[in-house]
Coordinates of C-alpha atoms and ligand atoms in Angstrom, one line a residue:
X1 CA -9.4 26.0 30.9
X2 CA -8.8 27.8 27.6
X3 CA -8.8 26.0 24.4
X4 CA -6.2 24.0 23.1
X5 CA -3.5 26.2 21.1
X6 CA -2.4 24.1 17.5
X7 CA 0.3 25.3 15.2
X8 CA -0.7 24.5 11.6
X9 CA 2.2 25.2 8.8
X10 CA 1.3 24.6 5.3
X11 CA 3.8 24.1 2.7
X12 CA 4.1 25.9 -1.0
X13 CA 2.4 23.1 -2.9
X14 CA -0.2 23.0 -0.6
X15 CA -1.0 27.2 -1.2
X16 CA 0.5 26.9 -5.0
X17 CA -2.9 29.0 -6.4
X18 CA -6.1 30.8 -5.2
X19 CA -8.2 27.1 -5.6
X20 CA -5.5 25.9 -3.4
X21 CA -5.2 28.6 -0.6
X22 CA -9.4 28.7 -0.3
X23 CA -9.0 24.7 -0.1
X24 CA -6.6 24.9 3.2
X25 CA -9.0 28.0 4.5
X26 CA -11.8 25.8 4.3
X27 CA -9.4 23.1 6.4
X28 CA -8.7 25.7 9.0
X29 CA -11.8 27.2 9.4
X30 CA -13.0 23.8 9.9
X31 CA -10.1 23.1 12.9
X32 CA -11.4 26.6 14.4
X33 CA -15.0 25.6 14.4
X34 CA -13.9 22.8 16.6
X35 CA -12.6 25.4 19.3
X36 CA -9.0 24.9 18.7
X37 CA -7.2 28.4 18.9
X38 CA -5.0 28.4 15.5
X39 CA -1.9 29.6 14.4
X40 CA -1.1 29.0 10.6
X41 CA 2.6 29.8 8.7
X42 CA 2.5 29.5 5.4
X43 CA 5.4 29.0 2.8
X44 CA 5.4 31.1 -0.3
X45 CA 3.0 30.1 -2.8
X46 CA 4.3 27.4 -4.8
X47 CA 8.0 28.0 -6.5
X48 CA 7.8 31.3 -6.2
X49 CA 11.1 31.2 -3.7
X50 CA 13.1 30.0 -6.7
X51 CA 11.5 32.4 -8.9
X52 CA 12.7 35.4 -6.8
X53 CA 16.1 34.1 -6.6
X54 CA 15.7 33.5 -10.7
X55 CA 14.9 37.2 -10.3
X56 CA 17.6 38.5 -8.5
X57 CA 20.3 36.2 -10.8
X58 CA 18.7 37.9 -14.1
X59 CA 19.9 41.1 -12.4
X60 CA 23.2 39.9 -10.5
X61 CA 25.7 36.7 -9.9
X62 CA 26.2 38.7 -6.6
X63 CA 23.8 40.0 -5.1
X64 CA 23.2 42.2 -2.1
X65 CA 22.3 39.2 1.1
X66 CA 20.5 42.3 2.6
X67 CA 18.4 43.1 -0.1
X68 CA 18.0 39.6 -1.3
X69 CA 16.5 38.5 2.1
X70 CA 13.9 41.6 1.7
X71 CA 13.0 40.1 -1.4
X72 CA 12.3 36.3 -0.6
X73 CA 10.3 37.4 2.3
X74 CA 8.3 39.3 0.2
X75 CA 7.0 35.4 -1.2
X76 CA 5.5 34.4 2.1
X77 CA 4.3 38.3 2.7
X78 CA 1.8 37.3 -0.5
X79 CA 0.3 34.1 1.0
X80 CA 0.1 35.1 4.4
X81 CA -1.9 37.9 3.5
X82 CA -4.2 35.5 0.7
X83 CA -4.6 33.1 3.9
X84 CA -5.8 35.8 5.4
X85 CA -8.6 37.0 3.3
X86 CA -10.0 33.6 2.0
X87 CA -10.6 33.1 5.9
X88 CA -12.3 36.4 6.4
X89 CA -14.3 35.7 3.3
X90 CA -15.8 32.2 4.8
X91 CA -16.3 34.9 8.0
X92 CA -13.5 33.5 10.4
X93 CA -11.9 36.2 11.8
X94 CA -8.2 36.4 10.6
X95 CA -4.8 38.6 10.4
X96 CA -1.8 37.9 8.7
X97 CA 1.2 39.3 10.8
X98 CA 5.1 39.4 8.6
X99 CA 7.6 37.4 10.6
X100 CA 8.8 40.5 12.3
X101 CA 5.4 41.5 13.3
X102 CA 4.8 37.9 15.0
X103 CA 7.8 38.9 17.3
X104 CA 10.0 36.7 15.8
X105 CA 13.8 38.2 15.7
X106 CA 17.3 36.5 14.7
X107 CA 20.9 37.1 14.3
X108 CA 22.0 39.1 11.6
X109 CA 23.1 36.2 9.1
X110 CA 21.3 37.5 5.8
X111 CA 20.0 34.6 3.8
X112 CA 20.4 31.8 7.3
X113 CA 19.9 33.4 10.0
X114 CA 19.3 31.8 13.6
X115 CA 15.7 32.5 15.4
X116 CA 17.2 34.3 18.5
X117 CA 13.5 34.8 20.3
X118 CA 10.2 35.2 20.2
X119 CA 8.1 38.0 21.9
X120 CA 5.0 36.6 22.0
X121 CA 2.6 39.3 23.0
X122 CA 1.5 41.0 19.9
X123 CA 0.7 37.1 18.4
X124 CA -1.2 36.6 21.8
X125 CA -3.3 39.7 21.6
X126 CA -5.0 38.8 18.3
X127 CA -5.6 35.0 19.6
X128 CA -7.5 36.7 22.7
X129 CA -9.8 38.4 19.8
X130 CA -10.7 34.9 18.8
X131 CA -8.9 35.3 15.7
X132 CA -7.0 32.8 13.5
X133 CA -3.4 34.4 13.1
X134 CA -1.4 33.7 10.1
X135 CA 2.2 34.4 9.9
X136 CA 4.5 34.2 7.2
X137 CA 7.0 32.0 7.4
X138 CA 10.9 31.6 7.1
X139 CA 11.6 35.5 8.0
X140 CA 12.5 37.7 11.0
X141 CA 14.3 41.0 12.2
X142 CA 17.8 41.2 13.0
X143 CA 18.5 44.4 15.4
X144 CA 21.8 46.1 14.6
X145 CA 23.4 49.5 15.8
X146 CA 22.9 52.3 13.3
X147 CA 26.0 53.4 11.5
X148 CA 26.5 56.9 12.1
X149 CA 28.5 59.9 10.0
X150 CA 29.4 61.6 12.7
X151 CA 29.7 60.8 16.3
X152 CA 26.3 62.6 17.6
X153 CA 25.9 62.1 21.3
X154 CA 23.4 59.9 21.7
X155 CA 23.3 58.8 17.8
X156 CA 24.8 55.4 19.0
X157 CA 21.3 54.6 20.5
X158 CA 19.8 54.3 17.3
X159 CA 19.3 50.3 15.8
X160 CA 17.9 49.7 12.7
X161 CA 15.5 46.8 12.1
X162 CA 16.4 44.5 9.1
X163 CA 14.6 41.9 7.4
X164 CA 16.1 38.1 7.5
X165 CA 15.7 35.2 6.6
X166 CA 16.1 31.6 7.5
X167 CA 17.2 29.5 4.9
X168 CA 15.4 27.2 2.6
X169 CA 12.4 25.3 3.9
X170 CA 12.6 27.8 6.8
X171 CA 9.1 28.0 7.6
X172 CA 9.1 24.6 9.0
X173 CA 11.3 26.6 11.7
X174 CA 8.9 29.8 12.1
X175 CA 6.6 26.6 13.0
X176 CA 8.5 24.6 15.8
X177 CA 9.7 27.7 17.1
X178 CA 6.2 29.4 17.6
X179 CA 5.0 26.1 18.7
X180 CA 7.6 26.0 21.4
X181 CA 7.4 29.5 22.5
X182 CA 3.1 29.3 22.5
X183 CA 3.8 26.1 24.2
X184 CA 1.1 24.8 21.5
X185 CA -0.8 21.4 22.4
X186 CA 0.0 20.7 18.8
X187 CA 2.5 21.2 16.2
X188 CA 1.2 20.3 12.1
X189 CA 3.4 20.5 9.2
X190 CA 1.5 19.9 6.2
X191 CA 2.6 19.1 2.9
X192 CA 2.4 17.2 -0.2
X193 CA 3.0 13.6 1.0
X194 CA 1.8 11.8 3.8
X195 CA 4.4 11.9 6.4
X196 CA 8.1 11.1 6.3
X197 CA 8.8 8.0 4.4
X198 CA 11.9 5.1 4.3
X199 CA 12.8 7.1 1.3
X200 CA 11.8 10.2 -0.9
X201 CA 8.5 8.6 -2.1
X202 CA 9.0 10.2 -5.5
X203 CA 11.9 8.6 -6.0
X204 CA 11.2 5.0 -4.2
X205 CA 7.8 3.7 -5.2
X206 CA 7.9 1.1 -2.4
X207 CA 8.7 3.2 0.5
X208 CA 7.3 2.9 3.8
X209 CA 5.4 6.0 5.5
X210 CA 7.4 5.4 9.1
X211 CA 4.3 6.4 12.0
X212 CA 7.4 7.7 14.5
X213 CA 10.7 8.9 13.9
X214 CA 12.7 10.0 16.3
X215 CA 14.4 13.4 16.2
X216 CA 18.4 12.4 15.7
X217 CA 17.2 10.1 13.1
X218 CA 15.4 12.6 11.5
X219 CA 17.6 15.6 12.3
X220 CA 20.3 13.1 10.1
X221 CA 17.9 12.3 7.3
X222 CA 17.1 16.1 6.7
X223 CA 20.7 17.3 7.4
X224 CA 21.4 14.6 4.3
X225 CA 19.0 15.8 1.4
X226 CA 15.4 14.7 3.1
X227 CA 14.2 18.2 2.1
X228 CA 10.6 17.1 3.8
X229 CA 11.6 18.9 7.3
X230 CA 14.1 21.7 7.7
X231 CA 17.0 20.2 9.7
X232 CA 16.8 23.4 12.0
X233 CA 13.5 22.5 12.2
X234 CA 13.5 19.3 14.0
X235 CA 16.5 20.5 16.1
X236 CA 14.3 23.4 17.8
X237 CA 11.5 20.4 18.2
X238 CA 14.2 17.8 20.2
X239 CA 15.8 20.7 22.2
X240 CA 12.1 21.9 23.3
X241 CA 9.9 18.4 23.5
X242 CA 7.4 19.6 20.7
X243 CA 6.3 16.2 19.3
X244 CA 6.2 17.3 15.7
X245 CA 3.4 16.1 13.0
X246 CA 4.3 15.7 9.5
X247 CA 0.7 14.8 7.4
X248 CA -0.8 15.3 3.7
X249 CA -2.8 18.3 3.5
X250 CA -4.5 17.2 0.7
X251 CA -5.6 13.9 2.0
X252 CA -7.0 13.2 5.8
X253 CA -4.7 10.4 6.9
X254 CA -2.8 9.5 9.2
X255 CA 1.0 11.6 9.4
X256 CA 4.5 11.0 11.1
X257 CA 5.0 11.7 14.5
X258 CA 8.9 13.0 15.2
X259 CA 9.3 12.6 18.9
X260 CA 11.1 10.9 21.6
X261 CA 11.4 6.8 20.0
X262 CA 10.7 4.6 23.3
X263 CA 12.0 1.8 20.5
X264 CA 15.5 3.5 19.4
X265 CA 17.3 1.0 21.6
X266 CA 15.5 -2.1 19.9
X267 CA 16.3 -0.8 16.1
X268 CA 18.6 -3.0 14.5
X269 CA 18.1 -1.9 11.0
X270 CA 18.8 1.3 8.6
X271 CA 15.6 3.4 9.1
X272 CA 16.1 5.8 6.4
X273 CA 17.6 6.9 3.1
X274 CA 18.5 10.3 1.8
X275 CA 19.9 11.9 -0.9
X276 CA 21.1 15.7 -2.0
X277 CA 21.6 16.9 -5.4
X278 CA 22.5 19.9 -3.8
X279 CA 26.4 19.3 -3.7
X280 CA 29.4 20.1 -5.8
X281 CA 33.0 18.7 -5.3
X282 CA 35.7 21.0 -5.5
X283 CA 39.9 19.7 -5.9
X284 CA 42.7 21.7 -5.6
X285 CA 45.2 19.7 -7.4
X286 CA 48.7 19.0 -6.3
X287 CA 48.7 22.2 -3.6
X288 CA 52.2 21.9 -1.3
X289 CA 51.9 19.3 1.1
X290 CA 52.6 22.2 3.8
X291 CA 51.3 23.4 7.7
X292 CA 48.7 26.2 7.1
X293 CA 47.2 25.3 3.7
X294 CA 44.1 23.4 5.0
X295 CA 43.6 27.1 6.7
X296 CA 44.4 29.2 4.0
X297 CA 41.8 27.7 1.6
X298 CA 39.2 27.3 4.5
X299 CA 39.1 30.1 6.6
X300 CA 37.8 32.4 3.6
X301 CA 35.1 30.0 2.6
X302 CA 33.6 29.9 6.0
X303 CA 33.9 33.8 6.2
X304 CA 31.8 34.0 3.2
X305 CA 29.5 32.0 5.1
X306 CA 29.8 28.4 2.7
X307 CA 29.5 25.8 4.5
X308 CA 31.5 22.6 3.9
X309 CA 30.6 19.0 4.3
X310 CA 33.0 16.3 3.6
X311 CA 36.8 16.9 3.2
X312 CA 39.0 14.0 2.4
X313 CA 43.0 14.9 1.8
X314 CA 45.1 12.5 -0.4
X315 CA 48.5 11.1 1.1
X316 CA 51.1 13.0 -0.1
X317 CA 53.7 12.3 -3.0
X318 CA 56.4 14.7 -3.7
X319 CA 55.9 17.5 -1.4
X320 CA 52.3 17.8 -2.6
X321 CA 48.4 16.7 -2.1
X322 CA 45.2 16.7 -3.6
X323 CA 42.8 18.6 -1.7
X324 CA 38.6 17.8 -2.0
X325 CA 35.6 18.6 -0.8
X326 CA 32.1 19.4 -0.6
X327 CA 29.8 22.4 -0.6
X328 CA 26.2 23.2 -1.8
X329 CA 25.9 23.4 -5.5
X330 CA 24.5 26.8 -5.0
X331 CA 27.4 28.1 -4.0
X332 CA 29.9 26.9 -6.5
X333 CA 30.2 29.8 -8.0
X334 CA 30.8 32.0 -5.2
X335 CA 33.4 29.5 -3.6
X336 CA 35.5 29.6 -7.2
X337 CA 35.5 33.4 -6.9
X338 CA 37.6 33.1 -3.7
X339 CA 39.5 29.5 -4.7
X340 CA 40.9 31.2 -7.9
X341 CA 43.5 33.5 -7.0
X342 CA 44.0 31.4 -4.1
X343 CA 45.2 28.4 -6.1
X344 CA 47.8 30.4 -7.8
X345 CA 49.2 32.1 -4.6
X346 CA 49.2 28.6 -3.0
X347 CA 50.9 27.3 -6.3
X348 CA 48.5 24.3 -6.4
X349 CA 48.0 22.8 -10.0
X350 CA 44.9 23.7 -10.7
X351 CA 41.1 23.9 -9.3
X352 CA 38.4 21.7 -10.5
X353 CA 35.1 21.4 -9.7
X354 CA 31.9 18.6 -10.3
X355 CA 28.9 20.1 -10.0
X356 CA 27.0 16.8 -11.3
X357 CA 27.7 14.7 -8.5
X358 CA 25.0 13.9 -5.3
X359 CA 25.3 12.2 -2.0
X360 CA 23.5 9.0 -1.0
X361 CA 23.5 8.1 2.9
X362 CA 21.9 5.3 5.0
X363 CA 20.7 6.4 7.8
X364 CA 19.4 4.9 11.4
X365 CA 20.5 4.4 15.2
X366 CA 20.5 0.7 14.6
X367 CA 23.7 1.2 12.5
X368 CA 26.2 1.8 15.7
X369 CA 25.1 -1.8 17.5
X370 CA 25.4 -3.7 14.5
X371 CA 28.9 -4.1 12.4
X372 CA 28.5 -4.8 8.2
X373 CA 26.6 -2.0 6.9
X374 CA 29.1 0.1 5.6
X375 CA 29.9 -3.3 3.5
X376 CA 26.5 -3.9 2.6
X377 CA 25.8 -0.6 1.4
X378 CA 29.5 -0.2 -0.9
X379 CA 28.7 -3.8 -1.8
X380 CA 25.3 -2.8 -3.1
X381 CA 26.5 0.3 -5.1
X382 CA 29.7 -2.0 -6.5
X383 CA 26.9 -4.3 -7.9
X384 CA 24.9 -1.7 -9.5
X385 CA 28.3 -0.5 -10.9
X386 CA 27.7 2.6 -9.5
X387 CA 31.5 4.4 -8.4
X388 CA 31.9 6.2 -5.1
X389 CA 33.5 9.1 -5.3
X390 CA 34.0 10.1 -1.4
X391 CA 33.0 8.7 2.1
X392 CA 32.1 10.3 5.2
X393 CA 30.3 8.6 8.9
X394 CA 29.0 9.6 11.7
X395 CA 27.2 7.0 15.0
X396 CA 24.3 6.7 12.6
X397 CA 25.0 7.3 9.4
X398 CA 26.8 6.3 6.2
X399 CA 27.3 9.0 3.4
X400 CA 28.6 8.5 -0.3
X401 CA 29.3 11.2 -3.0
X402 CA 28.0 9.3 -6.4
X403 CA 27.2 10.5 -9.7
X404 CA 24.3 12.8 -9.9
X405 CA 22.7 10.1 -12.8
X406 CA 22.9 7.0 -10.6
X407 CA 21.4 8.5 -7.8
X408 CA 17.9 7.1 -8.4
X409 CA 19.4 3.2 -9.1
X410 CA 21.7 4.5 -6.1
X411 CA 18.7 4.6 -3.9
X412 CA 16.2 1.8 -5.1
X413 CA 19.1 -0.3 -4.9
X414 CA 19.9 0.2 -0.7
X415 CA 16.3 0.2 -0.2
X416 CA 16.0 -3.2 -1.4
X417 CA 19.1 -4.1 0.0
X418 CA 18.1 -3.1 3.2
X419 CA 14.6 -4.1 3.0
X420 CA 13.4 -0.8 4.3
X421 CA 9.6 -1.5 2.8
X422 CA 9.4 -4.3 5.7
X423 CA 8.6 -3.0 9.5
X424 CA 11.1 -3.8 11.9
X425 CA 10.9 -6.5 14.4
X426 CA 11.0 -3.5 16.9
X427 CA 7.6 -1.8 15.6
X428 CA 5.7 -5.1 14.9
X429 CA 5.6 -6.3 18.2
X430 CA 5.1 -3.1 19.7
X431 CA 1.3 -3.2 17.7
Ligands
LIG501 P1 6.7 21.8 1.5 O1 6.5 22.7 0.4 O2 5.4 21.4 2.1 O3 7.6 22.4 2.6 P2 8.9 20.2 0.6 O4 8.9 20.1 -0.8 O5 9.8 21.0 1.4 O6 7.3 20.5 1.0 O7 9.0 18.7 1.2 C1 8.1 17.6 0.8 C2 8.9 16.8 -0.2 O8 10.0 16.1 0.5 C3 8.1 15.6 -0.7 O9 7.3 16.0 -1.8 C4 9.1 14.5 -1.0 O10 9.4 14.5 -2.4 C5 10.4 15.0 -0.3 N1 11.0 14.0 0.5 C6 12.3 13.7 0.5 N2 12.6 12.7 1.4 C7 11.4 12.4 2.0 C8 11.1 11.4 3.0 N3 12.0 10.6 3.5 N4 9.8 11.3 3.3 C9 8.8 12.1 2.8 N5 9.1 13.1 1.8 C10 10.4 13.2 1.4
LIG502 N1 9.7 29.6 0.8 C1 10.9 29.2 1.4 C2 11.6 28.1 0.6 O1 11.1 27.8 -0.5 C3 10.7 28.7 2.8 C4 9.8 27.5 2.9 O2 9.1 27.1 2.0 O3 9.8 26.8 4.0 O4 12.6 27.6 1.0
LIG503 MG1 9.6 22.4 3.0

């Protein structure tokens, strides 16, 4: 019987400097001396993600997706190839391998793009020379025809290879996906807490390390701000059984397991909260109260690739409505390029945007047996005077848009309410 096969990820806090990266080496090398056959992605090194997109602003407000994506990969390139050598230099054998060199392609989405598959092969070869492979994370190759100048028989043949990548906190995916394709016995994400919590432990003193979660739970909490796992992430882990484990790697303790929860039937309280300051709410004021407007002003935002998230229309008065919604703060800038003309061709009002608001949302499975949360949790804010700006739901979740400076208060407040630091009734009695 070979060896078992792990998948170890390591996050950019936990490879922020050299002290850092020889630190996890000496963890790895460590795991290989125990037999395990290793795969390692690694995040770029610290912030330097932002940095590179600082970077490319200080050049452009607009810049090219292609060679943007060339350049953030180019953050993981460094500490795969670090990993790499601080290995070799405690003498375990070691290659670093770019996301296209690990097989991994995508679709062609520059700056989110879609794992489409894995060829496994080269990845396999270098595991059968007993070495440790490393692969960058967050990054892949997209396979497009060659645009020609003339029409050359057989020109059409030609594909070009581009870089891509997956959007932030991608390398959790490069993980999962590897895992599943390897079929790995295990699959490690390491970072700088100890596993996924009731809230953002940085913002929550009191909150709970949870020791399962199951995917739809989680998949909501990361869709809604819980930056700790890529939402994309845990999706590729529930569609292809890879029980996913969150830990600390600067501590050895016990992590999260996100799997299959035997207890989700049982749960009869909120299991989570998240929050995202990533959000911006955009109004078109007063636009005609008309068939086809909704379309006209979202059909070019999703072209350009911005995604929305909630949308709430007034009830008319007068022939007219007031239109809002949501989008990531990131790309207020570029959804104002396309809103602006738009407006006055609509002959709405006038556009306005808040780019200092943030959504709050309870989250758990228990929340569609059980009616009075969505009182609880408006009745909480209303007592902490804190205003809610918009409402969405889905089965298991409730979302408000707040004030970006009550989000903290926002948070502390529904954890208390909900009494999220206490285990459920469920998990007690199961041990
Ligand atoms: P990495 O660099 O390892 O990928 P991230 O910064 O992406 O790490 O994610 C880890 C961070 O996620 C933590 O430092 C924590 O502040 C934040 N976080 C948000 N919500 C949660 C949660 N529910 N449980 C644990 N961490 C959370
Ligand atoms: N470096 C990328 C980011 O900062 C990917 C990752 O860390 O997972 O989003
Ligand atoms: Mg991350």
């Amino acid at each position: 019987m070979s060896s078992p096969l792990v998948v170890m990820k390591f996050g950019g806090s936990s490879v922020a400097n050299a002290d850092r990266i020889r630190r996890v080496a000496r963890r790895i090398a460590r795991e290989r001396a125990n037999g395990s056959r290793l795969v390692v992605v690694v995040s770029a090194m610290g912030d330097t993600t932002d940095e590179l997109l600082a970077l490319a602003a200080a050049i452009t407000d607009d810049p090219d997706p292609r060679e943007l994506d060339v350049l953030l990969a180019t953050g993981e390139h460094q500490s795969a190839t670090l990993m790499s050598m601080a290995l070799q230099s405690l003498g375990t054998p070691a290659i670093s391998l770019t996301g296209p060199q690990a097989g991994i392609t995508t679709d062609g989405t520059y700056g989110k793009a879609r794992i489409a598959g894995i060829d496994p092969r080269r990845v396999d070869a270098e595991l059968a020379q007993g070495k440790v492979v490393i692969v960058a994370g967050f990054q892949g190759r997209s396979v497009k025809p060659v645009e020609h100048l003339d029409d050359a028989p057989g020109a059409s043949d030609a594909h070009a290879s581009e870089i891509t990548t997956l959007g932030r906190g991608g390398s959790d995916t490069t993980a999962v996906a590897l895992a599943a394709q390897l079929k790995a016995d295990r699959c490690q994400i390491f970072t700088d807490v100890k596993g996924i919590y009731t809230a953002d432990p940085r913002l929550v003193p009191d909150a709970r390390q949870l020791p399962v979660i199951g995917y739809e739970e989680m998949m909501e909490l990361a869709h809604q701000g819980a930056q700790v796992m890529n939402v994309r992430a845990v999706e590729l882990g529930w569609v292809n059984d890879v029980v996913i484990e969150v830990l600390s790697s600067f501590e050895d303790a016990p992590g999260t397991e996100i799997r299959e929860d035997p207890l989700v039937e049982q749960r009869n309280k909120v299991r989570g909260i998240a929050h995202d300051r990533n959000v911006a709410k955009v109004t078109l004021v007063a636009v005609p109260d008309q068939p086809g407007v909704a379309r006209r002003v979202f059909d070019p935002l999703a072209s350009s690739g911005i995604t929305i998230d909630m949308i709430v229309q007034n009830v008319g008065h007068g022939g007219a409505t007031d239109l809002s919604f949501t989008i990531p703060r990131v790309e207020l800038a570029k959804a104002k390029r396309i809103l602006e003309p738009l407006v006055r061709e609509l002959g709405a009002r006038e556009l306005t945007t808040d780019s200092s608001v943030a959504k709050v949302s309870i989250v758990g499975a228990g929340i569609q047996n059980a009616p009075g949360y969505a009182a609880r949790m408006f009745g909480t804010l209303a007592d902490n005077e804190i205003n809610i700006e918009m409402i969405s739901t889905s089965e298991i979740r409730i979302t408000t848009i707040i004030a970006e400076d009550r989000v903290e208060d926002a948070v502390r407040a529904l954890h208390a309410q909900f009494a999220l630091e206490v285990p459920e009734a469920a998990e007690t009695a199961a041990g």
